[in-house]
PDB file of C-alpha atoms in Angstrom:
ATOM      1  CA  MET A  89     -28.982   1.326 -21.468  1.00 57.00           C
ATOM      2  CA  PHE A  90     -26.495   4.053 -22.161  1.00 58.00           C
ATOM      3  CA  MET A  91     -24.968   6.215 -19.498  1.00 55.00           C
ATOM      4  CA  THR A  92     -24.935   9.811 -20.680  1.00 59.00           C
ATOM      5  CA  ASP A  93     -21.985  12.026 -19.868  1.00 56.00           C
ATOM      6  CA  GLU A  94     -24.250  14.078 -17.692  1.00 57.00           C
ATOM      7  CA  SER A  95     -25.586  11.212 -15.614  1.00 58.00           C
ATOM      8  CA  GLN A  96     -22.088   9.713 -15.316  1.00 53.00           C
ATOM      9  CA  SER A  97     -20.650  13.042 -14.107  1.00 57.00           C
ATOM     10  CA  SER A  98     -23.532  13.415 -11.737  1.00 58.00           C
ATOM     11  CA  ARG A  99     -22.920   9.932 -10.344  1.00 56.00           C
ATOM     12  CA  GLU A 100     -19.206  10.664  -9.890  1.00 54.00           C
ATOM     13  CA  ARG A 101     -20.049  13.926  -8.106  1.00 56.00           C
ATOM     14  CA  SER A 102     -22.255  12.099  -5.649  1.00 69.00           C
ATOM     15  CA  THR A 103     -19.347   9.859  -4.569  1.00 72.00           C
ATOM     16  CA  THR A 104     -16.702  12.567  -4.284  1.00 86.00           C
ATOM     17  CA  VAL A 105     -16.078  14.275  -0.980  1.00 92.00           C
ATOM     18  CA  PRO A 106     -15.284  17.964  -0.634  1.00 93.00           C
ATOM     19  CA  PRO A 107     -11.595  18.780  -1.214  1.00 93.00           C
ATOM     20  CA  GLN A 108     -10.973  19.624   2.438  1.00 92.00           C
ATOM     21  CA  ILE A 109     -12.330  16.267   3.558  1.00 92.00           C
ATOM     22  CA  GLU A 110     -10.259  14.533   0.899  1.00 93.00           C
ATOM     23  CA  ARG A 111      -7.143  16.275   2.182  1.00 93.00           C
ATOM     24  CA  GLN A 112      -7.925  15.400   5.768  1.00 91.00           C
ATOM     25  CA  ILE A 113      -8.549  11.763   4.983  1.00 93.00           C
ATOM     26  CA  ASP A 114      -5.367  11.470   2.928  1.00 94.00           C
ATOM     27  CA  GLU A 115      -3.306  13.214   5.590  1.00 92.00           C
ATOM     28  CA  ASN A 116      -4.508  10.797   8.229  1.00 92.00           C
ATOM     29  CA  LEU A 117      -3.997   7.820   5.953  1.00 94.00           C
ATOM     30  CA  ARG A 118      -0.401   9.003   5.562  1.00 94.00           C
ATOM     31  CA  LEU A 119      -0.057   9.049   9.332  1.00 92.00           C
ATOM     32  CA  LEU A 120      -1.435   5.530   9.582  1.00 90.00           C
ATOM     33  CA  TYR A 121       0.959   4.423   6.871  1.00 92.00           C
ATOM     34  CA  GLN A 122       3.909   6.120   8.588  1.00 91.00           C
ATOM     35  CA  ARG A 123       3.123   4.271  11.797  1.00 87.00           C
ATOM     36  CA  GLN A 124       3.221   1.007   9.888  1.00 86.00           C
ATOM     37  CA  LEU A 125       6.577   1.928   8.343  1.00 88.00           C
ATOM     38  CA  GLU A 126       8.108   2.518  11.754  1.00 85.00           C
ATOM     39  CA  GLY A 127       7.287  -0.967  13.013  1.00 80.00           C
ATOM     40  CA  GLU A 128      10.137  -3.431  13.505  1.00 84.00           C
ATOM     41  CA  LEU A 129      10.525  -6.086  10.813  1.00 87.00           C
ATOM     42  CA  PRO A 130       9.605  -9.527  12.127  1.00 90.00           C
ATOM     43  CA  GLU A 131      12.369 -12.076  12.643  1.00 90.00           C
ATOM     44  CA  THR A 132      10.901 -14.336   9.972  1.00 90.00           C
ATOM     45  CA  LEU A 133      11.528 -11.713   7.305  1.00 90.00           C
ATOM     46  CA  LYS A 134      15.033 -10.990   8.537  1.00 88.00           C
ATOM     47  CA  GLU A 135      15.787 -14.707   8.457  1.00 91.00           C
ATOM     48  CA  LEU A 136      14.400 -14.985   4.948  1.00 91.00           C
ATOM     49  CA  ILE A 137      16.648 -12.193   3.697  1.00 87.00           C
ATOM     50  CA  ALA A 138      19.681 -13.769   5.357  1.00 88.00           C
ATOM     51  CA  LYS A 139      18.825 -17.126   3.780  1.00 89.00           C
ATOM     52  CA  LEU A 140      18.381 -15.651   0.306  1.00 85.00           C
ATOM     53  CA  ARG A 141      21.667 -13.790   0.560  1.00 82.00           C
ATOM     54  CA  ASP A 142      23.373 -16.924   1.770  1.00 84.00           C
ATOM     55  CA  GLU A 143      22.128 -18.853  -1.254  1.00 79.00           C
ATOM     56  CA  VAL A 144      23.530 -16.187  -3.567  1.00 73.00           C
ATOM     57  CA  GLN A 145      26.929 -16.313  -1.930  1.00 73.00           C
ATOM     58  CA  LYS A 146      27.080 -20.071  -2.224  1.00 72.00           C
ATOM     59  CA  LYS A 147      26.634 -19.908  -6.021  1.00 62.00           C
TER      60      LYS A 147
ATOM     61  CA  MET B 182      23.074   1.955 -10.799  1.00 44.00           C
ATOM     62  CA  THR B 183      24.150  -0.866 -13.104  1.00 42.00           C
ATOM     63  CA  THR B 184      27.491  -0.778 -14.875  1.00 42.00           C
ATOM     64  CA  ARG B 185      28.465  -2.283 -18.177  1.00 42.00           C
ATOM     65  CA  LYS B 186      29.967  -5.202 -16.254  1.00 42.00           C
ATOM     66  CA  ASP B 187      26.693  -5.756 -14.371  1.00 39.00           C
ATOM     67  CA  ARG B 188      24.603  -5.525 -17.531  1.00 41.00           C
ATOM     68  CA  SER B 189      26.649  -8.333 -19.008  1.00 41.00           C
ATOM     69  CA  GLY B 190      24.787 -10.565 -16.584  1.00 41.00           C
ATOM     70  CA  ASP B 191      27.542 -10.993 -14.063  1.00 41.00           C
ATOM     71  CA  GLN B 192      25.258 -10.342 -11.124  1.00 43.00           C
ATOM     72  CA  SER B 193      27.516 -12.094  -8.645  1.00 44.00           C
ATOM     73  CA  GLY B 194      30.187  -9.526  -9.559  1.00 42.00           C
ATOM     74  CA  GLU B 195      32.891 -12.135  -9.648  1.00 44.00           C
ATOM     75  CA  ARG B 196      34.948 -10.331 -12.266  1.00 45.00           C
ATOM     76  CA  SER B 197      34.848  -6.994 -10.480  1.00 45.00           C
ATOM     77  CA  GLY B 198      35.304  -8.775  -7.168  1.00 46.00           C
ATOM     78  CA  ALA B 199      38.493 -10.397  -8.383  1.00 48.00           C
ATOM     79  CA  ARG B 200      39.860  -6.944  -9.263  1.00 56.00           C
ATOM     80  CA  SER B 201      38.792  -4.974  -6.214  1.00 60.00           C
ATOM     81  CA  GLY B 202      38.662  -7.794  -3.682  1.00 64.00           C
ATOM     82  CA  ARG B 203      35.043  -6.978  -2.854  1.00 66.00           C
ATOM     83  CA  PRO B 204      32.002  -8.576  -4.470  1.00 67.00           C
ATOM     84  CA  ALA B 205      29.744  -6.173  -6.352  1.00 69.00           C
ATOM     85  CA  PRO B 206      26.500  -5.542  -4.489  1.00 71.00           C
ATOM     86  CA  ASP B 207      23.607  -7.744  -5.506  1.00 77.00           C
ATOM     87  CA  PRO B 208      20.972  -5.518  -7.141  1.00 81.00           C
ATOM     88  CA  ARG B 209      18.337  -7.605  -5.366  1.00 85.00           C
ATOM     89  CA  ASP B 210      19.489  -6.046  -2.114  1.00 84.00           C
ATOM     90  CA  GLU B 211      17.368  -3.076  -3.110  1.00 87.00           C
ATOM     91  CA  ILE B 212      14.325  -5.200  -2.325  1.00 91.00           C
ATOM     92  CA  ILE B 213      15.243  -5.071   1.341  1.00 89.00           C
ATOM     93  CA  ALA B 214      14.993  -1.286   1.402  1.00 90.00           C
ATOM     94  CA  HIS B 215      11.332  -1.585   0.388  1.00 93.00           C
ATOM     95  CA  LEU B 216      10.333  -4.145   2.997  1.00 93.00           C
ATOM     96  CA  PRO B 217       8.704  -1.607   5.344  1.00 93.00           C
ATOM     97  CA  SER B 218       6.578  -0.234   2.480  1.00 94.00           C
ATOM     98  CA  LEU B 219       5.643  -3.735   1.415  1.00 95.00           C
ATOM     99  CA  ARG B 220       4.659  -4.610   4.926  1.00 94.00           C
ATOM    100  CA  ALA B 221       2.560  -1.478   5.372  1.00 94.00           C
ATOM    101  CA  PHE B 222       0.791  -2.120   2.080  1.00 95.00           C
ATOM    102  CA  ALA B 223       0.270  -5.769   2.969  1.00 95.00           C
ATOM    103  CA  MET B 224      -1.331  -4.695   6.245  1.00 93.00           C
ATOM    104  CA  SER B 225      -3.771  -2.466   4.381  1.00 93.00           C
ATOM    105  CA  LEU B 226      -4.813  -5.422   2.243  1.00 94.00           C
ATOM    106  CA  THR B 227      -4.891  -8.246   4.769  1.00 94.00           C
ATOM    107  CA  ARG B 228      -5.820  -6.279   7.921  1.00 92.00           C
ATOM    108  CA  ASN B 229      -3.936  -8.945   9.836  1.00 91.00           C
ATOM    109  CA  PRO B 230      -0.257  -8.679  10.902  1.00 91.00           C
ATOM    110  CA  SER B 231       0.422 -12.386  10.582  1.00 93.00           C
ATOM    111  CA  ALA B 232      -1.199 -12.632   7.151  1.00 94.00           C
ATOM    112  CA  ALA B 233       0.638  -9.477   6.093  1.00 94.00           C
ATOM    113  CA  ASP B 234       3.993 -10.964   7.075  1.00 94.00           C
ATOM    114  CA  ASP B 235       3.188 -14.156   5.167  1.00 95.00           C
ATOM    115  CA  LEU B 236       2.221 -12.087   2.145  1.00 96.00           C
ATOM    116  CA  VAL B 237       5.442 -10.091   2.274  1.00 96.00           C
ATOM    117  CA  HIS B 238       7.401 -13.314   2.707  1.00 96.00           C
ATOM    118  CA  ASP B 239       5.847 -14.801  -0.444  1.00 96.00           C
ATOM    119  CA  THR B 240       6.379 -11.539  -2.321  1.00 96.00           C
ATOM    120  CA  VAL B 241      10.056 -11.371  -1.448  1.00 95.00           C
ATOM    121  CA  VAL B 242      10.622 -14.975  -2.488  1.00 94.00           C
ATOM    122  CA  LYS B 243       8.908 -14.358  -5.837  1.00 95.00           C
ATOM    123  CA  ALA B 244      10.662 -11.059  -6.472  1.00 95.00           C
ATOM    124  CA  TRP B 245      14.058 -12.522  -5.562  1.00 92.00           C
ATOM    125  CA  SER B 246      13.684 -15.509  -7.835  1.00 91.00           C
ATOM    126  CA  LYS B 247      12.150 -13.558 -10.724  1.00 93.00           C
ATOM    127  CA  PHE B 248      14.329 -10.490 -10.465  1.00 93.00           C
ATOM    128  CA  ASP B 249      15.377 -10.936 -14.075  1.00 93.00           C
ATOM    129  CA  LEU B 250      11.863  -9.775 -14.990  1.00 94.00           C
ATOM    130  CA  TYR B 251      12.436  -6.418 -13.326  1.00 94.00           C
ATOM    131  CA  ARG B 252      13.552  -3.711 -15.755  1.00 92.00           C
ATOM    132  CA  PRO B 253      16.437  -1.761 -14.160  1.00 91.00           C
ATOM    133  CA  GLY B 254      15.752   1.931 -13.880  1.00 90.00           C
ATOM    134  CA  THR B 255      12.005   1.502 -13.515  1.00 92.00           C
ATOM    135  CA  ASN B 256      10.104   1.894 -10.259  1.00 92.00           C
ATOM    136  CA  LEU B 257      11.186  -1.068  -8.149  1.00 94.00           C
ATOM    137  CA  ARG B 258       8.771  -0.282  -5.343  1.00 94.00           C
ATOM    138  CA  ALA B 259       5.841  -0.296  -7.765  1.00 94.00           C
ATOM    139  CA  TRP B 260       7.053  -3.603  -9.240  1.00 95.00           C
ATOM    140  CA  LEU B 261       7.232  -5.168  -5.799  1.00 96.00           C
ATOM    141  CA  LEU B 262       3.826  -3.805  -4.811  1.00 97.00           C
ATOM    142  CA  THR B 263       2.352  -5.255  -7.983  1.00 96.00           C
ATOM    143  CA  ILE B 264       3.722  -8.685  -7.123  1.00 97.00           C
ATOM    144  CA  LEU B 265       2.377  -8.340  -3.595  1.00 97.00           C
ATOM    145  CA  ARG B 266      -1.135  -7.350  -4.621  1.00 96.00           C
ATOM    146  CA  ASN B 267      -1.288 -10.019  -7.309  1.00 95.00           C
ATOM    147  CA  THR B 268      -0.231 -12.592  -4.738  1.00 95.00           C
ATOM    148  CA  TYR B 269      -2.881 -11.323  -2.350  1.00 95.00           C
ATOM    149  CA  TYR B 270      -5.702 -11.477  -4.875  1.00 93.00           C
ATOM    150  CA  SER B 271      -4.631 -14.896  -6.138  1.00 91.00           C
ATOM    151  CA  GLY B 272      -4.806 -16.184  -2.590  1.00 88.00           C
ATOM    152  CA  ARG B 273      -8.152 -14.525  -2.072  1.00 85.00           C
ATOM    153  CA  ARG B 274      -9.630 -16.048  -5.206  1.00 83.00           C
ATOM    154  CA  LYS B 275      -8.588 -19.425  -3.940  1.00 79.00           C
ATOM    155  CA  GLN B 276     -10.213 -18.858  -0.621  1.00 74.00           C
ATOM    156  CA  ALA B 277     -13.218 -17.029  -2.103  1.00 66.00           C
ATOM    157  CA  ARG B 278     -14.016 -15.595   1.270  1.00 59.00           C
ATOM    158  CA  GLU B 279     -14.430 -11.873   0.826  1.00 55.00           C
ATOM    159  CA  VAL B 280     -17.412 -10.405  -1.010  1.00 55.00           C
ATOM    160  CA  ALA B 281     -16.776  -7.331  -3.155  1.00 52.00           C
ATOM    161  CA  ASP B 282     -18.762  -4.374  -1.925  1.00 50.00           C
ATOM    162  CA  SER B 283     -18.726  -2.112  -4.907  1.00 45.00           C
ATOM    163  CA  ASP B 284     -21.661   0.082  -3.953  1.00 43.00           C
ATOM    164  CA  GLY B 285     -20.852   0.329  -0.298  1.00 43.00           C
ATOM    165  CA  SER B 286     -24.112  -1.241   0.793  1.00 41.00           C
ATOM    166  CA  MET B 287     -22.306  -3.352   3.392  1.00 41.00           C
ATOM    167  CA  THR B 288     -20.527  -0.376   4.866  1.00 44.00           C
ATOM    168  CA  GLU B 289     -22.047   0.496   8.194  1.00 45.00           C
ATOM    169  CA  ARG B 290     -21.527   3.500  10.340  1.00 45.00           C
ATOM    170  CA  LEU B 291     -19.326   2.867  13.302  1.00 46.00           C
ATOM    171  CA  ALA B 292     -21.280   1.719  16.343  1.00 45.00           C
ATOM    172  CA  THR B 293     -20.346   4.827  18.305  1.00 48.00           C
ATOM    173  CA  LYS B 294     -19.899   8.301  16.949  1.00 47.00           C
ATOM    174  CA  PRO B 295     -16.193   8.993  16.604  1.00 49.00           C
ATOM    175  CA  ASP B 296     -15.023  11.284  19.348  1.00 50.00           C
ATOM    176  CA  HIS B 297     -13.339  13.840  17.211  1.00 52.00           C
ATOM    177  CA  ASP B 298     -14.586  17.199  18.562  1.00 46.00           C
ATOM    178  CA  GLY B 299     -12.420  18.653  15.853  1.00 41.00           C
ATOM    179  CA  ARG B 300      -9.823  15.870  16.062  1.00 47.00           C
ATOM    180  CA  LEU B 301      -9.870  12.632  14.098  1.00 56.00           C
ATOM    181  CA  ALA B 302      -8.584   9.708  16.171  1.00 76.00           C
ATOM    182  CA  LEU B 303      -6.368   7.526  14.041  1.00 84.00           C
ATOM    183  CA  ALA B 304      -7.869   4.462  15.667  1.00 85.00           C
ATOM    184  CA  ASP B 305     -11.299   5.474  14.350  1.00 88.00           C
ATOM    185  CA  LEU B 306      -9.878   5.954  10.888  1.00 91.00           C
ATOM    186  CA  ALA B 307      -8.065   2.609  11.058  1.00 91.00           C
ATOM    187  CA  ALA B 308     -11.279   0.850  12.096  1.00 92.00           C
ATOM    188  CA  ALA B 309     -13.264   2.495   9.332  1.00 94.00           C
ATOM    189  CA  PHE B 310     -10.526   1.865   6.775  1.00 95.00           C
ATOM    190  CA  ALA B 311     -10.499  -1.828   7.633  1.00 94.00           C
ATOM    191  CA  ARG B 312     -14.160  -2.019   6.651  1.00 95.00           C
ATOM    192  CA  LEU B 313     -13.594  -0.866   3.104  1.00 96.00           C
ATOM    193  CA  PRO B 314     -13.375  -3.368   0.251  1.00 96.00           C
ATOM    194  CA  ALA B 315      -9.816  -4.382  -0.584  1.00 95.00           C
ATOM    195  CA  GLU B 316      -9.929  -2.625  -3.953  1.00 96.00           C
ATOM    196  CA  GLN B 317     -10.677   0.686  -2.268  1.00 97.00           C
ATOM    197  CA  ARG B 318      -8.143   0.162   0.514  1.00 96.00           C
ATOM    198  CA  GLU B 319      -5.321  -0.467  -1.903  1.00 96.00           C
ATOM    199  CA  VAL B 320      -5.909   2.627  -4.054  1.00 97.00           C
ATOM    200  CA  LEU B 321      -6.341   4.845  -1.001  1.00 97.00           C
ATOM    201  CA  ILE B 322      -3.043   3.630   0.422  1.00 96.00           C
ATOM    202  CA  LEU B 323      -1.244   4.020  -2.900  1.00 97.00           C
ATOM    203  CA  VAL B 324      -2.702   7.397  -3.848  1.00 96.00           C
ATOM    204  CA  GLY B 325      -3.638   8.897  -0.506  1.00 95.00           C
ATOM    205  CA  ALA B 326      -0.877   7.624   1.756  1.00 95.00           C
ATOM    206  CA  MET B 327       2.071   6.647  -0.449  1.00 95.00           C
ATOM    207  CA  GLY B 328       1.809   9.520  -2.906  1.00 94.00           C
ATOM    208  CA  PHE B 329       1.423   7.471  -6.063  1.00 96.00           C
ATOM    209  CA  SER B 330      -0.015   9.326  -9.021  1.00 96.00           C
ATOM    210  CA  ILE B 331      -3.266   8.019 -10.455  1.00 97.00           C
ATOM    211  CA  GLU B 332      -1.346   6.599 -13.415  1.00 96.00           C
ATOM    212  CA  GLU B 333       1.244   4.878 -11.198  1.00 95.00           C
ATOM    213  CA  ALA B 334      -1.503   3.401  -9.042  1.00 96.00           C
ATOM    214  CA  ALA B 335      -3.354   2.240 -12.154  1.00 96.00           C
ATOM    215  CA  GLU B 336      -0.249   0.479 -13.423  1.00 94.00           C
ATOM    216  CA  THR B 337       0.345  -1.160 -10.036  1.00 95.00           C
ATOM    217  CA  CYS B 338      -3.258  -2.303  -9.779  1.00 95.00           C
ATOM    218  CA  GLY B 339      -3.532  -3.357 -13.396  1.00 94.00           C
ATOM    219  CA  CYS B 340      -6.564  -1.207 -14.118  1.00 96.00           C
ATOM    220  CA  ALA B 341      -7.499   2.014 -15.877  1.00 97.00           C
ATOM    221  CA  PRO B 342      -6.775   5.395 -14.252  1.00 97.00           C
ATOM    222  CA  GLY B 343     -10.506   6.097 -14.235  1.00 97.00           C
ATOM    223  CA  THR B 344     -11.049   2.968 -12.159  1.00 97.00           C
ATOM    224  CA  VAL B 345      -8.441   4.121  -9.634  1.00 97.00           C
ATOM    225  CA  LYS B 346     -10.134   7.518  -9.354  1.00 96.00           C
ATOM    226  CA  SER B 347     -13.530   5.921  -8.949  1.00 96.00           C
ATOM    227  CA  ARG B 348     -12.357   3.517  -6.242  1.00 97.00           C
ATOM    228  CA  ALA B 349     -10.513   6.279  -4.397  1.00 97.00           C
ATOM    229  CA  ASN B 350     -13.594   8.508  -4.509  1.00 96.00           C
ATOM    230  CA  ARG B 351     -15.839   5.740  -3.279  1.00 96.00           C
ATOM    231  CA  GLY B 352     -13.383   4.841  -0.541  1.00 96.00           C
ATOM    232  CA  ARG B 353     -13.119   8.402   0.704  1.00 96.00           C
ATOM    233  CA  ARG B 354     -16.894   8.773   0.512  1.00 95.00           C
ATOM    234  CA  ALA B 355     -17.361   5.619   2.567  1.00 95.00           C
ATOM    235  CA  LEU B 356     -14.799   6.770   5.140  1.00 95.00           C
ATOM    236  CA  ALA B 357     -16.435  10.167   5.382  1.00 94.00           C
ATOM    237  CA  ASP B 358     -19.817   8.515   5.900  1.00 93.00           C
ATOM    238  CA  MET B 359     -18.573   6.047   8.506  1.00 92.00           C
ATOM    239  CA  LEU B 360     -16.687   8.720  10.387  1.00 90.00           C
ATOM    240  CA  GLN B 361     -19.527  11.166   9.917  1.00 87.00           C
ATOM    241  CA  LEU B 362     -17.313  13.788   8.371  1.00 84.00           C
ATOM    242  CA  GLY B 363     -19.093  16.495   6.519  1.00 70.00           C
ATOM    243  CA  ALA B 364     -18.314  19.771   4.883  1.00 56.00           C
ATOM    244  CA  GLY B 365     -18.649  22.795   7.067  1.00 51.00           C
ATOM    245  CA  GLU B 366     -18.067  20.970  10.303  1.00 50.00           C
ATOM    246  CA  GLY B 367     -14.968  23.065  10.817  1.00 38.00           C
ATOM    247  CA  MET B 368     -12.817  20.233  12.054  1.00 41.00           C
ATOM    248  CA  ASP B 369      -9.152  20.764  12.618  1.00 43.00           C
ATOM    249  CA  LEU B 370      -7.423  17.696  11.255  1.00 46.00           C
ATOM    250  CA  THR B 371      -3.966  19.130  10.940  1.00 47.00           C
ATOM    251  CA  GLU B 372      -1.057  16.782  11.411  1.00 48.00           C
ATOM    252  CA  ASN B 373       0.066  18.584  14.561  1.00 48.00           C
ATOM    253  CA  THR B 374      -3.316  18.233  16.140  1.00 48.00           C
ATOM    254  CA  THR B 375      -3.539  14.579  15.269  1.00 50.00           C
ATOM    255  CA  LEU B 376      -0.025  13.946  16.565  1.00 51.00           C
ATOM    256  CA  ALA B 377      -0.960  15.698  19.794  1.00 50.00           C
ATOM    257  CA  VAL B 378      -3.883  13.312  20.153  1.00 50.00           C
ATOM    258  CA  ILE B 379      -1.626  10.317  19.553  1.00 49.00           C
ATOM    259  CA  SER B 380       0.924  11.595  22.097  1.00 51.00           C
ATOM    260  CA  ALA B 381      -1.764  12.171  24.690  1.00 48.00           C
ATOM    261  CA  GLN B 382      -3.171   8.709  24.149  1.00 46.00           C
ATOM    262  CA  ALA B 383       0.313   7.196  24.379  1.00 47.00           C
ATOM    263  CA  ALA B 384       0.996   9.042  27.640  1.00 47.00           C
ATOM    264  CA  VAL B 385      -2.214   7.737  29.144  1.00 46.00           C
ATOM    265  CA  GLY B 386      -1.202   4.273  28.019  1.00 44.00           C
TER     266      GLY B 386
END
């Protein structure tokens, strides 16, 4: 069964949201992402970095 | 920025260090600058802080040891994110836990109508976002939140640009449905308004 250009475009249109909603969603996703960025790095990651750097210096 | 000396493979910078008394910076140190982005992206995939930290840990180890595969001058963040997502999906295939929800049939509306009254609570968005399939979450974070172009996101995700667009559209559609957002509702979702909501919620505790 072939998907015609028309039916494919029509299917895409049915999943797209209006531009204003798209902007609002993206803006709020950016805020969520920013909040994640501001979180403190866990000690485990800091220790990993220190360990990796230490291994480089030993070489 | 690599110098001729660095390109010769002397990553430890011993030669330059002997001259200046200071070792040349390890180019892998740049990975550290991207840790917050990696962590945020890992959270969007795993939806679990502990799993996200483990994922970032594994990503850093891989990137550090395989840094010779990174092409200097290209987008390091994208390279790291690619390693991270590949690691995530490899782990997921092994566990075979999550079911792909390509048509959104498993997406339900939130149990209670989001109290937006013109304002979208980030917590509602976060809850709805967590319900999306991983493939939609990752493109929405890359394209919607991190500002990747469709082509950059496609390269990171290892798929065609059309696939990225399709997943992003479906993801936004699902979010709009779950959060009951519709055209013409006249909602004010400006950043200032949202930040005011967050501040008020923080003040209340």
